[in-house]
């Protein structure tokens, strides 16, 4: 979705401004549908409490990811980024740093409940 947002901003600024806040909402909608599919694939359909815990955990995770990425994007807007890194390159670097930061959470559930 970030890629689509960048392309729209650069090549179709009228459409980008017309969509406004709806671009991030599309991403959020995809995340919600993804959690639903994960619940069904994992067989949580019969156990309501397990599905509820999975959905709440996924929602908190998505919220944390969006808050972190919004903070990174806000900091990037106030920085003097070299010309060759502006646009898609710096967005990809920022997205990779945010995704790597989530590796710190690996194994927490097994450690706490293991």
Short mmCIF file of N, CA, C and O in Angstrom, two decimals:
data_model
loop_
_atom_site.label_atom_id
_atom_site.label_comp_id
_atom_site.label_asym_id
_atom_site.label_seq_id
_atom_site.Cartn_x
_atom_site.Cartn_y
_atom_site.Cartn_z
N UNK A 1 0.82 -1.19 0.00
CA UNK A 1 0.00 0.00 0.00
C UNK A 1 0.87 1.25 0.00
O UNK A 1 0.49 2.25 -0.60
N UNK A 2 2.01 1.17 0.66
CA UNK A 2 2.94 2.31 0.66
C UNK A 2 3.39 2.62 -0.77
O UNK A 2 3.50 3.78 -1.16
N UNK A 3 3.66 1.56 -1.53
CA UNK A 3 4.11 1.74 -2.91
C UNK A 3 3.02 2.43 -3.73
O UNK A 3 3.31 3.37 -4.49
N UNK A 4 1.78 2.00 -3.57
CA UNK A 4 0.67 2.61 -4.30
C UNK A 4 0.53 4.07 -3.89
O UNK A 4 0.32 4.95 -4.75
N UNK A 5 0.68 4.36 -2.62
CA UNK A 5 0.57 5.74 -2.14
C UNK A 5 1.66 6.62 -2.75
O UNK A 5 1.39 7.74 -3.17
N UNK A 6 2.87 6.10 -2.82
CA UNK A 6 3.98 6.87 -3.40
C UNK A 6 3.76 7.13 -4.88
O UNK A 6 3.97 8.24 -5.37
N UNK A 7 3.32 6.09 -5.60
CA UNK A 7 3.07 6.25 -7.04
C UNK A 7 1.95 7.25 -7.28
O UNK A 7 2.06 8.13 -8.15
N UNK A 8 0.87 7.16 -6.50
CA UNK A 8 -0.22 8.12 -6.66
C UNK A 8 0.23 9.54 -6.35
O UNK A 8 -0.16 10.48 -7.04
N UNK A 9 1.03 9.69 -5.30
CA UNK A 9 1.49 11.02 -4.92
C UNK A 9 2.37 11.65 -6.00
O UNK A 9 2.28 12.84 -6.26
N UNK A 10 3.19 10.80 -6.65
CA UNK A 10 4.11 11.33 -7.64
C UNK A 10 3.46 11.54 -9.01
O UNK A 10 3.67 12.57 -9.65
N UNK A 11 2.69 10.55 -9.47
CA UNK A 11 2.19 10.60 -10.84
C UNK A 11 0.74 11.06 -10.98
O UNK A 11 0.33 11.49 -12.04
N UNK A 12 -0.05 10.96 -9.90
CA UNK A 12 -1.45 11.38 -9.95
C UNK A 12 -1.80 12.16 -8.69
O UNK A 12 -2.55 11.69 -7.83
N UNK A 13 -1.24 13.36 -8.55
CA UNK A 13 -1.47 14.12 -7.31
C UNK A 13 -2.94 14.48 -7.07
O UNK A 13 -3.38 14.55 -5.92
N UNK A 14 -3.72 14.66 -8.13
CA UNK A 14 -5.14 14.98 -7.95
C UNK A 14 -5.88 13.80 -7.32
O UNK A 14 -6.69 13.98 -6.40
N UNK A 15 -5.61 12.59 -7.81
CA UNK A 15 -6.23 11.40 -7.24
C UNK A 15 -5.75 11.15 -5.82
O UNK A 15 -6.53 10.79 -4.94
N UNK A 16 -4.45 11.39 -5.58
CA UNK A 16 -3.89 11.22 -4.24
C UNK A 16 -4.58 12.14 -3.24
O UNK A 16 -4.96 11.72 -2.15
N UNK A 17 -4.76 13.39 -3.62
CA UNK A 17 -5.41 14.33 -2.70
C UNK A 17 -6.90 14.03 -2.57
O UNK A 17 -7.49 14.26 -1.50
N UNK A 18 -7.52 13.50 -3.62
CA UNK A 18 -8.94 13.17 -3.54
C UNK A 18 -9.18 11.98 -2.60
O UNK A 18 -10.16 11.95 -1.87
N UNK A 19 -8.27 10.99 -2.62
CA UNK A 19 -8.43 9.83 -1.75
C UNK A 19 -8.12 10.16 -0.30
O UNK A 19 -8.75 9.63 0.61
N UNK A 20 -7.15 11.04 -0.08
CA UNK A 20 -6.84 11.51 1.26
C UNK A 20 -6.64 10.42 2.29
O UNK A 20 -5.80 9.54 2.14
N UNK A 21 -7.44 10.43 3.32
CA UNK A 21 -7.32 9.51 4.44
C UNK A 21 -7.73 8.09 4.07
O UNK A 21 -7.42 7.13 4.77
N UNK A 22 -8.41 7.92 2.95
CA UNK A 22 -8.90 6.60 2.60
C UNK A 22 -7.80 5.62 2.20
O UNK A 22 -8.00 4.41 2.28
N UNK A 23 -6.64 6.10 1.76
CA UNK A 23 -5.55 5.19 1.43
C UNK A 23 -5.08 4.38 2.64
O UNK A 23 -4.99 3.16 2.56
N UNK A 24 -4.78 4.99 3.78
CA UNK A 24 -4.42 4.17 4.96
C UNK A 24 -5.57 3.30 5.45
O UNK A 24 -5.35 2.21 5.97
N UNK A 25 -6.80 3.74 5.26
CA UNK A 25 -7.94 2.93 5.69
C UNK A 25 -8.07 1.66 4.87
O UNK A 25 -8.51 0.63 5.38
N UNK A 26 -7.68 1.72 3.60
CA UNK A 26 -7.69 0.52 2.77
C UNK A 26 -6.71 -0.50 3.33
O UNK A 26 -7.01 -1.70 3.41
N UNK A 27 -5.54 -0.05 3.76
CA UNK A 27 -4.55 -0.94 4.35
C UNK A 27 -5.10 -1.57 5.62
O UNK A 27 -4.94 -2.77 5.86
N UNK A 28 -5.74 -0.78 6.46
CA UNK A 28 -6.31 -1.30 7.70
C UNK A 28 -7.39 -2.33 7.41
O UNK A 28 -7.47 -3.36 8.08
N UNK A 29 -8.20 -2.07 6.41
CA UNK A 29 -9.25 -3.01 6.04
C UNK A 29 -8.64 -4.33 5.58
O UNK A 29 -9.14 -5.41 5.94
N UNK A 30 -7.56 -4.28 4.82
CA UNK A 30 -6.89 -5.51 4.40
C UNK A 30 -6.35 -6.27 5.60
O UNK A 30 -6.40 -7.51 5.64
N UNK A 31 -5.83 -5.57 6.59
CA UNK A 31 -5.31 -6.23 7.79
C UNK A 31 -6.43 -6.92 8.56
O UNK A 31 -6.28 -8.05 9.03
N UNK A 32 -7.58 -6.28 8.67
CA UNK A 32 -8.71 -6.88 9.37
C UNK A 32 -9.19 -8.13 8.65
O UNK A 32 -9.46 -9.16 9.27
N UNK A 33 -9.28 -8.06 7.33
CA UNK A 33 -9.68 -9.24 6.57
C UNK A 33 -8.64 -10.35 6.69
O UNK A 33 -8.99 -11.53 6.74
N UNK A 34 -7.37 -9.99 6.76
CA UNK A 34 -6.32 -10.98 6.94
C UNK A 34 -6.43 -11.71 8.27
O UNK A 34 -6.24 -12.92 8.35
N UNK A 35 -6.78 -10.99 9.34
CA UNK A 35 -6.96 -11.62 10.65
C UNK A 35 -8.14 -12.59 10.60
O UNK A 35 -8.08 -13.70 11.15
N UNK A 36 -9.18 -12.22 9.92
CA UNK A 36 -10.34 -13.11 9.79
C UNK A 36 -9.95 -14.39 9.07
O UNK A 36 -10.31 -15.49 9.50
N UNK A 37 -9.20 -14.27 8.00
CA UNK A 37 -8.76 -15.44 7.25
C UNK A 37 -7.84 -16.31 8.10
O UNK A 37 -7.92 -17.54 8.08
N UNK A 38 -6.94 -15.68 8.86
CA UNK A 38 -6.06 -16.45 9.75
C UNK A 38 -6.85 -17.22 10.80
O UNK A 38 -6.53 -18.37 11.12
N UNK A 39 -7.87 -16.59 11.36
CA UNK A 39 -8.70 -17.27 12.35
C UNK A 39 -9.40 -18.49 11.75
O UNK A 39 -9.47 -19.54 12.37
N UNK A 40 -9.90 -18.34 10.54
CA UNK A 40 -10.58 -19.45 9.89
C UNK A 40 -9.58 -20.55 9.55
O UNK A 40 -9.84 -21.74 9.77
N UNK A 41 -8.41 -20.18 9.01
CA UNK A 41 -7.40 -21.17 8.64
C UNK A 41 -6.87 -21.94 9.85
O UNK A 41 -6.53 -23.11 9.74
N UNK A 42 -6.76 -21.28 10.99
CA UNK A 42 -6.26 -21.94 12.20
C UNK A 42 -7.33 -22.72 12.94
O UNK A 42 -7.06 -23.31 13.98
N UNK A 43 -8.54 -22.73 12.43
CA UNK A 43 -9.62 -23.50 13.04
C UNK A 43 -10.18 -22.89 14.29
O UNK A 43 -10.69 -23.61 15.16
N UNK A 44 -10.09 -21.57 14.45
CA UNK A 44 -10.62 -20.92 15.64
C UNK A 44 -12.12 -20.64 15.53
O UNK A 44 -12.70 -20.01 16.39
N UNK A 45 -12.74 -21.08 14.44
CA UNK A 45 -14.16 -20.81 14.24
C UNK A 45 -15.03 -21.41 15.33
O UNK A 45 -16.05 -20.85 15.71
N UNK A 46 -14.64 -22.58 15.85
CA UNK A 46 -15.46 -23.25 16.86
C UNK A 46 -15.20 -22.70 18.26
O UNK A 46 -16.08 -22.72 19.11
N UNK A 47 -14.00 -22.25 18.51
CA UNK A 47 -13.64 -21.75 19.85
C UNK A 47 -13.63 -20.22 19.83
O UNK A 47 -12.67 -19.59 19.39
N UNK A 48 -14.70 -19.65 20.31
CA UNK A 48 -14.87 -18.20 20.25
C UNK A 48 -13.80 -17.46 21.04
O UNK A 48 -13.28 -16.44 20.58
N UNK A 49 -13.45 -17.94 22.20
CA UNK A 49 -12.47 -17.26 23.06
C UNK A 49 -11.10 -17.24 22.38
O UNK A 49 -10.41 -16.21 22.40
N UNK A 50 -10.69 -18.36 21.77
CA UNK A 50 -9.41 -18.40 21.07
C UNK A 50 -9.39 -17.42 19.90
O UNK A 50 -8.40 -16.72 19.67
N UNK A 51 -10.48 -17.38 19.15
CA UNK A 51 -10.58 -16.44 18.03
C UNK A 51 -10.53 -15.00 18.52
O UNK A 51 -9.89 -14.14 17.90
N UNK A 52 -11.20 -14.73 19.63
CA UNK A 52 -11.21 -13.38 20.19
C UNK A 52 -9.82 -12.96 20.65
O UNK A 52 -9.37 -11.84 20.37
N UNK A 53 -9.10 -13.86 21.32
CA UNK A 53 -7.74 -13.56 21.77
C UNK A 53 -6.82 -13.33 20.58
O UNK A 53 -6.01 -12.39 20.58
N UNK A 54 -6.95 -14.17 19.56
CA UNK A 54 -6.12 -14.01 18.35
C UNK A 54 -6.42 -12.67 17.67
O UNK A 54 -5.51 -11.96 17.26
N UNK A 55 -7.69 -12.33 17.57
CA UNK A 55 -8.07 -11.08 16.91
C UNK A 55 -7.60 -9.86 17.69
O UNK A 55 -7.10 -8.89 17.11
N UNK A 56 -7.73 -9.89 19.01
CA UNK A 56 -7.28 -8.76 19.83
C UNK A 56 -5.76 -8.62 19.75
O UNK A 56 -5.24 -7.52 19.60
N UNK A 57 -5.06 -9.75 19.83
CA UNK A 57 -3.59 -9.71 19.71
C UNK A 57 -3.14 -9.18 18.37
O UNK A 57 -2.22 -8.36 18.28
N UNK A 58 -3.82 -9.61 17.31
CA UNK A 58 -3.47 -9.11 15.97
C UNK A 58 -3.78 -7.62 15.85
O UNK A 58 -3.01 -6.86 15.27
N UNK A 59 -4.91 -7.21 16.42
CA UNK A 59 -5.26 -5.78 16.38
C UNK A 59 -4.25 -4.92 17.10
O UNK A 59 -3.85 -3.85 16.61
N UNK A 60 -3.81 -5.37 18.27
CA UNK A 60 -2.79 -4.62 19.01
C UNK A 60 -1.48 -4.60 18.23
O UNK A 60 -0.80 -3.57 18.17
N UNK A 61 -1.14 -5.72 17.61
CA UNK A 61 0.08 -5.77 16.80
C UNK A 61 0.02 -4.82 15.61
O UNK A 61 0.98 -4.10 15.32
N UNK A 62 -1.13 -4.80 14.91
CA UNK A 62 -1.28 -3.89 13.78
C UNK A 62 -1.24 -2.44 14.24
O UNK A 62 -0.64 -1.59 13.58
N UNK A 63 -1.86 -2.15 15.38
CA UNK A 63 -1.83 -0.79 15.90
C UNK A 63 -0.40 -0.37 16.23
O UNK A 63 0.02 0.74 15.89
N UNK A 64 0.33 -1.26 16.86
CA UNK A 64 1.72 -0.97 17.19
C UNK A 64 2.55 -0.72 15.93
O UNK A 64 3.33 0.23 15.87
N UNK A 65 2.33 -1.54 14.92
CA UNK A 65 3.06 -1.36 13.66
C UNK A 65 2.72 -0.02 13.00
O UNK A 65 3.61 0.69 12.52
N UNK A 66 1.44 0.34 12.99
CA UNK A 66 1.05 1.61 12.37
C UNK A 66 1.59 2.81 13.14
O UNK A 66 2.03 3.79 12.55
N UNK A 67 1.56 2.74 14.47
CA UNK A 67 2.09 3.84 15.27
C UNK A 67 3.59 3.98 15.06
O UNK A 67 4.10 5.09 14.90
N UNK A 68 4.29 2.84 15.03
CA UNK A 68 5.74 2.90 14.81
C UNK A 68 6.07 3.46 13.43
O UNK A 68 6.94 4.32 13.28
N UNK A 69 5.36 2.99 12.41
CA UNK A 69 5.66 3.47 11.06
C UNK A 69 5.25 4.93 10.89
O UNK A 69 5.93 5.68 10.19
N UNK A 70 4.17 5.36 11.53
CA UNK A 70 3.79 6.77 11.47
C UNK A 70 4.86 7.64 12.11
O UNK A 70 5.18 8.72 11.60
N UNK A 71 5.43 7.17 13.22
CA UNK A 71 6.51 7.91 13.86
C UNK A 71 7.74 8.01 12.98
O UNK A 71 8.38 9.07 12.89
N UNK A 72 8.07 6.91 12.32
CA UNK A 72 9.23 6.91 11.41
C UNK A 72 8.98 7.85 10.25
O UNK A 72 9.86 8.64 9.87
N UNK A 73 7.78 7.79 9.66
CA UNK A 73 7.48 8.68 8.52
C UNK A 73 7.48 10.14 8.94
O UNK A 73 7.93 11.01 8.19
N UNK A 74 6.99 10.44 10.13
CA UNK A 74 6.98 11.82 10.61
C UNK A 74 8.40 12.33 10.80
O UNK A 74 8.73 13.47 10.45
N UNK A 75 9.26 11.48 11.34
CA UNK A 75 10.67 11.88 11.52
C UNK A 75 11.35 12.06 10.17
O UNK A 75 12.20 12.93 10.02
N UNK A 76 11.00 11.23 9.19
CA UNK A 76 11.61 11.35 7.87
C UNK A 76 11.22 12.65 7.18
O UNK A 76 12.01 13.23 6.44
N UNK A 77 9.99 13.11 7.42
CA UNK A 77 9.53 14.35 6.80
C UNK A 77 10.30 15.56 7.31
O UNK A 77 10.45 16.55 6.60
N UNK A 78 10.80 15.50 8.53
CA UNK A 78 11.52 16.63 9.09
C UNK A 78 13.03 16.55 8.85
O UNK A 78 13.76 17.46 9.23
N UNK A 79 13.49 15.48 8.23
CA UNK A 79 14.92 15.29 7.96
C UNK A 79 15.29 15.77 6.57
O UNK A 79 14.45 15.84 5.67
N UNK A 80 16.56 16.06 6.42
CA UNK A 80 17.10 16.43 5.11
C UNK A 80 17.64 15.16 4.45
O UNK A 80 18.77 14.75 4.68
N UNK A 81 16.81 14.53 3.63
CA UNK A 81 17.16 13.27 2.99
C UNK A 81 17.86 13.58 1.67
O UNK A 81 17.39 14.42 0.90
N UNK A 82 18.99 12.90 1.39
CA UNK A 82 19.68 13.13 0.12
C UNK A 82 18.75 12.85 -1.07
O UNK A 82 17.85 12.00 -0.99
N UNK A 83 18.99 13.53 -2.16
CA UNK A 83 18.11 13.45 -3.34
C UNK A 83 17.96 12.02 -3.85
O UNK A 83 16.88 11.59 -4.20
N UNK A 84 19.04 11.23 -3.85
CA UNK A 84 18.98 9.88 -4.41
C UNK A 84 18.19 8.91 -3.52
O UNK A 84 17.79 7.84 -3.97
N UNK A 85 17.95 9.28 -2.27
CA UNK A 85 17.21 8.41 -1.35
C UNK A 85 15.76 8.85 -1.16
O UNK A 85 15.00 8.16 -0.50
N UNK A 86 15.36 9.97 -1.74
CA UNK A 86 14.00 10.47 -1.55
C UNK A 86 13.00 9.58 -2.28
O UNK A 86 13.29 9.01 -3.31
N UNK A 87 11.81 9.48 -1.71
CA UNK A 87 10.74 8.71 -2.33
C UNK A 87 10.77 7.25 -1.91
O UNK A 87 10.84 6.92 -0.72
N UNK A 88 10.72 6.38 -2.89
CA UNK A 88 10.63 4.94 -2.63
C UNK A 88 11.83 4.37 -1.89
O UNK A 88 11.63 3.56 -0.97
N UNK A 89 13.08 4.75 -2.22
CA UNK A 89 14.21 4.14 -1.49
C UNK A 89 14.16 4.35 0.02
O UNK A 89 14.34 3.41 0.78
N UNK A 90 13.89 5.56 0.47
CA UNK A 90 13.87 5.81 1.91
C UNK A 90 12.65 5.16 2.55
O UNK A 90 12.71 4.71 3.71
N UNK A 91 11.55 5.05 1.81
CA UNK A 91 10.37 4.37 2.34
C UNK A 91 10.66 2.88 2.54
O UNK A 91 10.27 2.29 3.55
N UNK A 92 11.36 2.27 1.60
CA UNK A 92 11.72 0.86 1.73
C UNK A 92 12.69 0.64 2.89
O UNK A 92 12.57 -0.35 3.63
N UNK A 93 13.63 1.55 3.06
CA UNK A 93 14.57 1.44 4.18
C UNK A 93 13.81 1.57 5.51
O UNK A 93 14.03 0.80 6.44
N UNK A 94 12.90 2.53 5.58
CA UNK A 94 12.12 2.72 6.81
C UNK A 94 11.24 1.51 7.09
O UNK A 94 11.16 1.05 8.24
N UNK A 95 10.60 0.97 6.06
CA UNK A 95 9.75 -0.22 6.26
C UNK A 95 10.58 -1.41 6.71
O UNK A 95 10.14 -2.19 7.58
N UNK A 96 11.78 -1.56 6.17
CA UNK A 96 12.62 -2.69 6.59
C UNK A 96 13.09 -2.52 8.03
O UNK A 96 13.14 -3.49 8.79
N UNK A 97 13.40 -1.30 8.44
CA UNK A 97 13.80 -1.07 9.83
C UNK A 97 12.66 -1.34 10.81
O UNK A 97 12.87 -1.92 11.88
N UNK A 98 11.45 -0.94 10.44
CA UNK A 98 10.30 -1.21 11.30
C UNK A 98 10.05 -2.71 11.38
O UNK A 98 9.79 -3.25 12.45
N UNK A 99 10.15 -3.41 10.25
CA UNK A 99 9.92 -4.86 10.27
C UNK A 99 11.00 -5.58 11.06
O UNK A 99 10.71 -6.54 11.78
N UNK A 100 12.25 -5.12 10.96
CA UNK A 100 13.32 -5.74 11.74
C UNK A 100 13.12 -5.48 13.24
O UNK A 100 13.45 -6.33 14.07
N UNK A 101 12.56 -4.33 13.58
CA UNK A 101 12.33 -4.04 14.99
C UNK A 101 11.36 -5.03 15.62
O UNK A 101 11.42 -5.30 16.82
N UNK A 102 10.46 -5.60 14.82
CA UNK A 102 9.53 -6.59 15.35
C UNK A 102 10.18 -7.93 15.62
O UNK A 102 9.60 -8.78 16.29
N UNK A 103 11.38 -8.16 15.13
CA UNK A 103 12.09 -9.39 15.47
C UNK A 103 12.41 -9.45 16.95
O UNK A 103 12.63 -10.53 17.50
N UNK A 104 12.45 -8.31 17.60
CA UNK A 104 12.68 -8.28 19.05
C UNK A 104 11.56 -8.93 19.83
O UNK A 104 11.75 -9.35 20.97
N UNK A 105 10.39 -9.03 19.24
CA UNK A 105 9.25 -9.67 19.90
C UNK A 105 9.20 -11.18 19.67
O UNK A 105 8.32 -11.84 20.20
N UNK A 106 10.12 -11.70 18.88
CA UNK A 106 10.11 -13.12 18.56
C UNK A 106 10.32 -13.95 19.82
O UNK A 106 11.24 -13.74 20.59
N UNK A 107 9.44 -14.90 20.04
CA UNK A 107 9.58 -15.81 21.15
C UNK A 107 9.01 -15.34 22.47
O UNK A 107 9.13 -16.02 23.48
N UNK A 108 8.39 -14.15 22.51
CA UNK A 108 7.86 -13.65 23.77
C UNK A 108 6.74 -14.56 24.28
O UNK A 108 6.69 -14.88 25.47
N UNK A 109 5.86 -14.98 23.39
CA UNK A 109 4.73 -15.81 23.83
C UNK A 109 5.23 -17.14 24.38
O UNK A 109 4.78 -17.61 25.42
N UNK A 110 6.22 -17.75 23.71
CA UNK A 110 6.76 -19.02 24.20
C UNK A 110 7.50 -18.84 25.52
O UNK A 110 7.47 -19.71 26.37
N UNK A 111 8.15 -17.70 25.69
CA UNK A 111 8.89 -17.43 26.92
C UNK A 111 7.94 -17.22 28.10
O UNK A 111 8.14 -17.75 29.19
N UNK A 112 6.88 -16.46 27.86
CA UNK A 112 5.94 -16.16 28.94
C UNK A 112 5.07 -17.37 29.27
O UNK A 112 4.89 -17.72 30.43
N UNK A 113 4.52 -18.01 28.24
CA UNK A 113 3.55 -19.08 28.47
C UNK A 113 4.15 -20.47 28.27
O UNK A 113 3.46 -21.47 28.41
N UNK A 114 5.45 -20.55 27.90
CA UNK A 114 6.08 -21.82 27.57
C UNK A 114 6.32 -22.66 28.74
O UNK A 114 6.14 -23.76 29.03
#
